[in-house]
GROMACS .gro file of C-alpha atoms in nm:
model
  346
    1UNK     CA    1  -1.191  -0.235  -2.737
    2UNK     CA    2  -1.231  -0.286  -2.361
    3UNK     CA    3  -0.995  -0.093  -2.129
    4UNK     CA    4  -0.699  -0.281  -1.989
    5UNK     CA    5  -0.849  -0.282  -1.640
    6UNK     CA    6  -1.112  -0.530  -1.764
    7UNK     CA    7  -0.832  -0.788  -1.776
    8UNK     CA    8  -0.694  -0.678  -1.439
    9UNK     CA    9  -1.038  -0.741  -1.289
   10UNK     CA   10  -1.090  -1.067  -1.479
   11UNK     CA   11  -0.761  -1.217  -1.361
   12UNK     CA   12  -0.841  -1.118  -0.999
   13UNK     CA   13  -0.541  -0.889  -0.952
   14UNK     CA   14  -0.740  -0.566  -0.913
   15UNK     CA   15  -0.600  -0.393  -0.604
   16UNK     CA   16  -0.936  -0.222  -0.539
   17UNK     CA   17  -0.756   0.108  -0.488
   18UNK     CA   18  -1.053   0.300  -0.630
   19UNK     CA   19  -0.860   0.512  -0.881
   20UNK     CA   20  -1.063   0.402  -1.181
   21UNK     CA   21  -1.386   0.496  -1.005
   22UNK     CA   22  -1.241   0.837  -0.920
   23UNK     CA   23  -1.150   0.928  -1.275
   24UNK     CA   24  -1.408   0.760  -1.502
   25UNK     CA   25  -1.587   1.052  -1.672
   26UNK     CA   26  -1.920   0.866  -1.699
   27UNK     CA   27  -1.912   0.670  -1.374
   28UNK     CA   28  -1.893   0.330  -1.546
   29UNK     CA   29  -1.677   0.174  -1.273
   30UNK     CA   30  -1.760   0.097  -0.912
   31UNK     CA   31  -1.516  -0.048  -0.662
   32UNK     CA   32  -1.616  -0.240  -0.354
   33UNK     CA   33  -1.411  -0.549  -0.273
   34UNK     CA   34  -1.295  -0.551  -0.631
   35UNK     CA   35  -1.368  -0.331  -0.932
   36UNK     CA   36  -1.661  -0.385  -1.160
   37UNK     CA   37  -1.693  -0.238  -1.506
   38UNK     CA   38  -1.972  -0.241  -1.761
   39UNK     CA   39  -1.817  -0.317  -2.093
   40UNK     CA   40  -2.037  -0.368  -2.400
   41UNK     CA   41  -1.792  -0.621  -2.542
   42UNK     CA   42  -1.793  -0.856  -2.243
   43UNK     CA   43  -2.133  -0.911  -2.085
   44UNK     CA   44  -1.992  -1.136  -1.811
   45UNK     CA   45  -1.850  -0.824  -1.647
   46UNK     CA   46  -2.201  -0.695  -1.588
   47UNK     CA   47  -2.215  -0.931  -1.290
   48UNK     CA   48  -1.929  -0.759  -1.116
   49UNK     CA   49  -2.113  -0.455  -0.987
   50UNK     CA   50  -2.053  -0.195  -1.255
   51UNK     CA   51  -2.263   0.117  -1.285
   52UNK     CA   52  -2.554   0.145  -1.526
   53UNK     CA   53  -2.364   0.351  -1.781
   54UNK     CA   54  -2.176   0.166  -2.054
   55UNK     CA   55  -1.801   0.215  -2.091
   56UNK     CA   56  -1.728   0.447  -2.384
   57UNK     CA   57  -1.366   0.335  -2.427
   58UNK     CA   58  -1.186   0.657  -2.329
   59UNK     CA   59  -0.926   0.441  -2.147
   60UNK     CA   60  -0.868   0.698  -1.872
   61UNK     CA   61  -0.897   0.416  -1.617
   62UNK     CA   62  -0.609   0.228  -1.779
   63UNK     CA   63  -0.381   0.529  -1.732
   64UNK     CA   64  -0.430   0.534  -1.353
   65UNK     CA   65  -0.427   0.160  -1.273
   66UNK     CA   66  -0.121   0.055  -1.070
   67UNK     CA   67  -0.137  -0.303  -1.203
   68UNK     CA   68  -0.142  -0.184  -1.564
   69UNK     CA   69   0.156   0.044  -1.487
   70UNK     CA   70   0.357  -0.236  -1.319
   71UNK     CA   71   0.631  -0.220  -1.058
   72UNK     CA   72   0.982  -0.080  -1.008
   73UNK     CA   73   1.270  -0.327  -0.960
   74UNK     CA   74   1.457  -0.122  -0.695
   75UNK     CA   75   1.198   0.050  -0.481
   76UNK     CA   76   1.459   0.237  -0.279
   77UNK     CA   77   1.600   0.397  -0.596
   78UNK     CA   78   1.430   0.735  -0.535
   79UNK     CA   79   1.491   0.772  -0.159
   80UNK     CA   80   1.647   1.115  -0.109
   81UNK     CA   81   1.654   1.102   0.271
   82UNK     CA   82   1.584   0.833   0.528
   83UNK     CA   83   1.547   0.910   0.900
   84UNK     CA   84   1.337   0.840   1.207
   85UNK     CA   85   1.071   1.077   1.332
   86UNK     CA   86   0.783   1.107   1.570
   87UNK     CA   87   0.517   1.369   1.598
   88UNK     CA   88   0.533   1.588   1.908
   89UNK     CA   89   0.159   1.519   1.930
   90UNK     CA   90   0.140   1.140   1.886
   91UNK     CA   91  -0.103   1.029   2.158
   92UNK     CA   92  -0.319   0.746   2.025
   93UNK     CA   93  -0.098   0.685   1.724
   94UNK     CA   94   0.021   0.343   1.611
   95UNK     CA   95   0.393   0.433   1.644
   96UNK     CA   96   0.538   0.779   1.603
   97UNK     CA   97   0.225   0.935   1.458
   98UNK     CA   98   0.414   1.095   1.170
   99UNK     CA   99   0.153   1.040   0.897
  100UNK     CA  100  -0.130   1.193   1.097
  101UNK     CA  101   0.110   1.455   1.237
  102UNK     CA  102   0.199   1.574   0.885
  103UNK     CA  103  -0.168   1.610   0.792
  104UNK     CA  104  -0.261   1.788   1.116
  105UNK     CA  105   0.023   2.037   1.077
  106UNK     CA  106  -0.060   2.109   0.711
  107UNK     CA  107  -0.428   2.170   0.796
  108UNK     CA  108  -0.333   2.407   1.077
  109UNK     CA  109  -0.102   2.599   0.842
  110UNK     CA  110  -0.368   2.614   0.570
  111UNK     CA  111  -0.150   2.428   0.321
  112UNK     CA  112  -0.412   2.165   0.228
  113UNK     CA  113  -0.790   2.177   0.196
  114UNK     CA  114  -0.866   1.807   0.211
  115UNK     CA  115  -0.707   1.472   0.280
  116UNK     CA  116  -0.840   1.135   0.176
  117UNK     CA  117  -0.802   0.880   0.452
  118UNK     CA  118  -0.954   0.577   0.615
  119UNK     CA  119  -1.111   0.537   0.957
  120UNK     CA  120  -1.287   0.245   1.123
  121UNK     CA  121  -1.595   0.189   1.332
  122UNK     CA  122  -1.620   0.000   1.661
  123UNK     CA  123  -1.638  -0.326   1.465
  124UNK     CA  124  -1.300  -0.249   1.304
  125UNK     CA  125  -1.471  -0.212   0.966
  126UNK     CA  126  -1.298   0.043   0.742
  127UNK     CA  127  -1.465   0.359   0.614
  128UNK     CA  128  -1.319   0.600   0.362
  129UNK     CA  129  -1.348   0.962   0.470
  130UNK     CA  130  -1.266   1.312   0.343
  131UNK     CA  131  -1.076   1.497   0.612
  132UNK     CA  132  -1.095   1.878   0.611
  133UNK     CA  133  -0.943   1.978   0.945
  134UNK     CA  134  -0.679   1.879   1.199
  135UNK     CA  135  -0.961   1.758   1.424
  136UNK     CA  136  -1.081   1.518   1.152
  137UNK     CA  137  -0.734   1.361   1.136
  138UNK     CA  138  -0.774   1.239   1.495
  139UNK     CA  139  -1.041   0.996   1.379
  140UNK     CA  140  -0.802   0.819   1.143
  141UNK     CA  141  -0.512   0.753   1.380
  142UNK     CA  142  -0.373   0.399   1.390
  143UNK     CA  143  -0.316   0.135   1.126
  144UNK     CA  144  -0.602  -0.057   0.965
  145UNK     CA  145  -0.516  -0.393   0.813
  146UNK     CA  146  -0.835  -0.424   0.613
  147UNK     CA  147  -0.884  -0.261   0.275
  148UNK     CA  148  -1.130  -0.018   0.124
  149UNK     CA  149  -1.118   0.169  -0.212
  150UNK     CA  150  -0.969   0.488  -0.067
  151UNK     CA  151  -0.915   0.669  -0.395
  152UNK     CA  152  -1.279   0.643  -0.500
  153UNK     CA  153  -1.336   0.933  -0.259
  154UNK     CA  154  -1.127   1.154  -0.485
  155UNK     CA  155  -1.426   1.183  -0.719
  156UNK     CA  156  -1.605   1.399  -0.462
  157UNK     CA  157  -1.285   1.565  -0.341
  158UNK     CA  158  -1.194   1.688  -0.691
  159UNK     CA  159  -1.531   1.863  -0.718
  160UNK     CA  160  -1.501   2.044  -0.386
  161UNK     CA  161  -1.131   2.105  -0.308
  162UNK     CA  162  -0.816   2.232  -0.477
  163UNK     CA  163  -0.527   2.109  -0.259
  164UNK     CA  164  -0.570   1.742  -0.173
  165UNK     CA  165  -0.341   1.510   0.021
  166UNK     CA  166  -0.369   1.132  -0.019
  167UNK     CA  167  -0.253   0.882   0.240
  168UNK     CA  168  -0.256   0.516   0.151
  169UNK     CA  169  -0.083   0.181   0.107
  170UNK     CA  170   0.147   0.119  -0.195
  171UNK     CA  171  -0.122   0.044  -0.457
  172UNK     CA  172  -0.314   0.356  -0.352
  173UNK     CA  173  -0.002   0.576  -0.349
  174UNK     CA  174   0.095   0.442  -0.693
  175UNK     CA  175  -0.251   0.513  -0.836
  176UNK     CA  176  -0.260   0.860  -0.679
  177UNK     CA  177   0.073   0.932  -0.850
  178UNK     CA  178  -0.071   0.818  -1.184
  179UNK     CA  179  -0.381   1.034  -1.134
  180UNK     CA  180  -0.163   1.338  -1.058
  181UNK     CA  181   0.056   1.272  -1.364
  182UNK     CA  182  -0.225   1.194  -1.611
  183UNK     CA  183  -0.558   1.332  -1.498
  184UNK     CA  184  -0.575   1.583  -1.212
  185UNK     CA  185  -0.311   1.805  -1.053
  186UNK     CA  186  -0.517   1.881  -0.742
  187UNK     CA  187  -0.329   1.606  -0.553
  188UNK     CA  188  -0.054   1.810  -0.389
  189UNK     CA  189   0.095   1.544  -0.157
  190UNK     CA  190   0.102   1.165  -0.149
  191UNK     CA  191   0.195   0.994   0.178
  192UNK     CA  192   0.259   0.625   0.129
  193UNK     CA  193   0.254   0.358   0.398
  194UNK     CA  194   0.469   0.048   0.423
  195UNK     CA  195   0.251  -0.259   0.361
  196UNK     CA  196   0.314  -0.632   0.340
  197UNK     CA  197  -0.047  -0.724   0.269
  198UNK     CA  198  -0.404  -0.639   0.365
  199UNK     CA  199  -0.721  -0.838   0.424
  200UNK     CA  200  -1.089  -0.821   0.339
  201UNK     CA  201  -1.245  -0.704   0.663
  202UNK     CA  202  -1.483  -1.001   0.682
  203UNK     CA  203  -1.186  -1.242   0.665
  204UNK     CA  204  -1.008  -1.047   0.937
  205UNK     CA  205  -1.314  -1.017   1.161
  206UNK     CA  206  -1.471  -1.357   1.106
  207UNK     CA  207  -1.170  -1.581   1.057
  208UNK     CA  208  -0.835  -1.443   1.170
  209UNK     CA  209  -0.941  -1.269   1.494
  210UNK     CA  210  -1.187  -1.525   1.637
  211UNK     CA  211  -1.048  -1.853   1.499
  212UNK     CA  212  -0.671  -1.806   1.477
  213UNK     CA  213  -0.606  -1.558   1.758
  214UNK     CA  214  -0.914  -1.668   1.956
  215UNK     CA  215  -0.990  -1.312   2.066
  216UNK     CA  216  -1.325  -1.130   2.083
  217UNK     CA  217  -1.341  -0.839   1.845
  218UNK     CA  218  -1.496  -0.605   2.102
  219UNK     CA  219  -1.199  -0.660   2.336
  220UNK     CA  220  -0.933  -0.535   2.090
  221UNK     CA  221  -0.766  -0.198   2.132
  222UNK     CA  222  -0.477  -0.229   1.882
  223UNK     CA  223  -0.343  -0.457   1.607
  224UNK     CA  224   0.000  -0.455   1.441
  225UNK     CA  225   0.230  -0.657   1.220
  226UNK     CA  226   0.586  -0.643   1.349
  227UNK     CA  227   0.884  -0.866   1.431
  228UNK     CA  228   0.751  -1.149   1.218
  229UNK     CA  229   0.419  -1.174   1.398
  230UNK     CA  230   0.063  -1.039   1.393
  231UNK     CA  231  -0.006  -0.889   1.736
  232UNK     CA  232  -0.339  -0.810   1.894
  233UNK     CA  233  -0.360  -0.607   2.218
  234UNK     CA  234  -0.678  -0.633   2.421
  235UNK     CA  235  -0.834  -0.385   2.662
  236UNK     CA  236  -0.746  -0.602   2.963
  237UNK     CA  237  -0.374  -0.559   2.892
  238UNK     CA  238  -0.324  -0.903   2.737
  239UNK     CA  239  -0.110  -0.950   2.426
  240UNK     CA  240  -0.187  -1.218   2.166
  241UNK     CA  241   0.026  -1.305   1.863
  242UNK     CA  242   0.069  -1.556   1.580
  243UNK     CA  243   0.344  -1.584   1.316
  244UNK     CA  244   0.267  -1.375   1.007
  245UNK     CA  245   0.294  -1.687   0.792
  246UNK     CA  246  -0.014  -1.826   0.970
  247UNK     CA  247  -0.231  -1.538   0.846
  248UNK     CA  248  -0.059  -1.427   0.524
  249UNK     CA  249  -0.240  -1.689   0.319
  250UNK     CA  250  -0.569  -1.515   0.407
  251UNK     CA  251  -0.458  -1.184   0.248
  252UNK     CA  252  -0.646  -1.049  -0.054
  253UNK     CA  253  -0.540  -1.221  -0.376
  254UNK     CA  254  -0.403  -0.901  -0.536
  255UNK     CA  255  -0.167  -0.865  -0.239
  256UNK     CA  256   0.003  -1.189  -0.342
  257UNK     CA  257   0.096  -1.019  -0.671
  258UNK     CA  258   0.218  -0.688  -0.529
  259UNK     CA  259   0.587  -0.598  -0.558
  260UNK     CA  260   0.589  -0.269  -0.368
  261UNK     CA  261   0.650  -0.272   0.007
  262UNK     CA  262   0.756   0.090   0.071
  263UNK     CA  263   0.521   0.292  -0.153
  264UNK     CA  264   0.787   0.382  -0.410
  265UNK     CA  265   0.549   0.623  -0.591
  266UNK     CA  266   0.472   0.836  -0.282
  267UNK     CA  267   0.625   1.175  -0.206
  268UNK     CA  268   0.686   1.068   0.154
  269UNK     CA  269   0.671   0.709   0.281
  270UNK     CA  270   0.607   0.637   0.646
  271UNK     CA  271   0.632   0.309   0.838
  272UNK     CA  272   0.744   0.155   1.163
  273UNK     CA  273   0.999  -0.090   1.017
  274UNK     CA  274   1.355   0.040   1.041
  275UNK     CA  275   1.292   0.266   1.341
  276UNK     CA  276   1.286   0.194   1.715
  277UNK     CA  277   0.958   0.133   1.903
  278UNK     CA  278   0.757   0.455   1.930
  279UNK     CA  279   0.916   0.605   1.620
  280UNK     CA  280   0.841   0.601   1.247
  281UNK     CA  281   1.081   0.548   0.962
  282UNK     CA  282   1.046   0.830   0.706
  283UNK     CA  283   1.148   0.812   0.340
  284UNK     CA  284   1.160   1.143   0.150
  285UNK     CA  285   1.124   1.044  -0.215
  286UNK     CA  286   1.044   1.356  -0.419
  287UNK     CA  287   1.107   1.728  -0.426
  288UNK     CA  288   0.739   1.769  -0.330
  289UNK     CA  289   0.790   1.542  -0.031
  290UNK     CA  290   1.092   1.742   0.080
  291UNK     CA  291   0.903   2.070   0.051
  292UNK     CA  292   0.602   1.952   0.252
  293UNK     CA  293   0.806   1.778   0.522
  294UNK     CA  294   1.007   2.097   0.572
  295UNK     CA  295   0.676   2.275   0.639
  296UNK     CA  296   0.595   2.040   0.931
  297UNK     CA  297   0.947   1.972   1.060
  298UNK     CA  298   0.898   2.193   1.370
  299UNK     CA  299   0.615   1.963   1.481
  300UNK     CA  300   0.841   1.654   1.465
  301UNK     CA  301   1.124   1.507   1.664
  302UNK     CA  302   1.393   1.375   1.429
  303UNK     CA  303   1.629   1.078   1.471
  304UNK     CA  304   1.898   1.109   1.205
  305UNK     CA  305   2.026   0.750   1.200
  306UNK     CA  306   1.751   0.516   1.323
  307UNK     CA  307   1.821   0.148   1.390
  308UNK     CA  308   1.772  -0.114   1.260
  309UNK     CA  309   1.753   0.117   0.956
  310UNK     CA  310   1.731   0.044   0.587
  311UNK     CA  311   1.893  -0.296   0.625
  312UNK     CA  312   1.577  -0.437   0.783
  313UNK     CA  313   1.357  -0.254   0.526
  314UNK     CA  314   1.557  -0.419   0.244
  315UNK     CA  315   1.512  -0.759   0.408
  316UNK     CA  316   1.134  -0.715   0.419
  317UNK     CA  317   1.127  -0.590   0.058
  318UNK     CA  318   1.295  -0.918  -0.032
  319UNK     CA  319   1.048  -1.120   0.174
  320UNK     CA  320   0.752  -0.956   0.005
  321UNK     CA  321   0.894  -1.005  -0.342
  322UNK     CA  322   1.006  -1.365  -0.288
  323UNK     CA  323   0.685  -1.524  -0.417
  324UNK     CA  324   0.494  -1.215  -0.531
  325UNK     CA  325   0.719  -1.125  -0.825
  326UNK     CA  326   0.678  -1.470  -0.973
  327UNK     CA  327   0.300  -1.457  -0.927
  328UNK     CA  328   0.281  -1.112  -1.090
  329UNK     CA  329   0.494  -1.206  -1.387
  330UNK     CA  330   0.281  -1.519  -1.444
  331UNK     CA  331  -0.030  -1.294  -1.476
  332UNK     CA  332   0.160  -1.052  -1.700
  333UNK     CA  333   0.199  -1.330  -1.956
  334UNK     CA  334  -0.181  -1.358  -1.977
  335UNK     CA  335  -0.240  -0.985  -2.031
  336UNK     CA  336  -0.294  -0.859  -2.387
  337UNK     CA  337  -0.094  -0.547  -2.293
  338UNK     CA  338   0.262  -0.503  -2.176
  339UNK     CA  339   0.347  -0.450  -1.810
  340UNK     CA  340   0.593  -0.598  -1.562
  341UNK     CA  341   0.871  -0.503  -1.324
  342UNK     CA  342   1.080  -0.216  -1.462
  343UNK     CA  343   1.446  -0.156  -1.387
  344UNK     CA  344   1.437   0.222  -1.385
  345UNK     CA  345   1.448   0.525  -1.159
  346UNK     CA  346   1.124   0.719  -1.113
   0.00000   0.00000   0.00000
């Protein structure tokens, strides 16, 4: 019997988080733009880039797949604390630098051995990296709106390190949570990012930037989604923007089925929505998140009641779910297994 992720791949809703590649005991799965798996019962899947080994049906991959697990109806149900923050060392950060600030502080205190993150080259192409020092974290500052299978790097990390932090968008945070619960306890902290959607980097670099924004890639110094628009800042000080609706249709297909905006399965979620310019909104979601944030609190400035606050976050949750929930539930009807949107507290 093929694992459930074979259907996730076949129906083109694979989030390409990389979790299945990280945990497969025989290396039967590879994840690039989407997952590929070699399954002896379905030869068509051989064309999707799977490794040379044949799946042995252990089903470990199905236990760590965020699509197989499904979504939570109220994604603010587990928020213990919500506040604004910014790192005291946030030069070069997208907003308040909290995510990178947490990692830097934990490395300096010797609380983590490794963090899995994503950096980019001069062409804005993403690259998954294993970070092992505060200095390494500097390379990953700033948001990237293109996707790469971040969690696939855990395969190497599990072999070399014992205390691993993961930072990623909702599908990656969800999968990291499932890995920690089901497969490997070496993940000590999950930092989730707020995410409306992401893009294949070739679509971003060859379509959205040059054709819609009419900007040269080499001139860009920063990109961001905020206030209903996609903004690009160039090195000459110019600011270019288009409404998000003009680019949303180019997002990866799995993003149109995602019903998690705030990384509900993270220990700590970090974003810019809900906090003033130059600050991050911070959601403490678990006891683990509380413990680790307390370790780094001295390196942060705190804003107890940021505006516009959770009201705006809830509005954007609703915007993301408006079409996506319907799309996801339509695919759920095709699956041979049961998943969906659960009304429960995690």
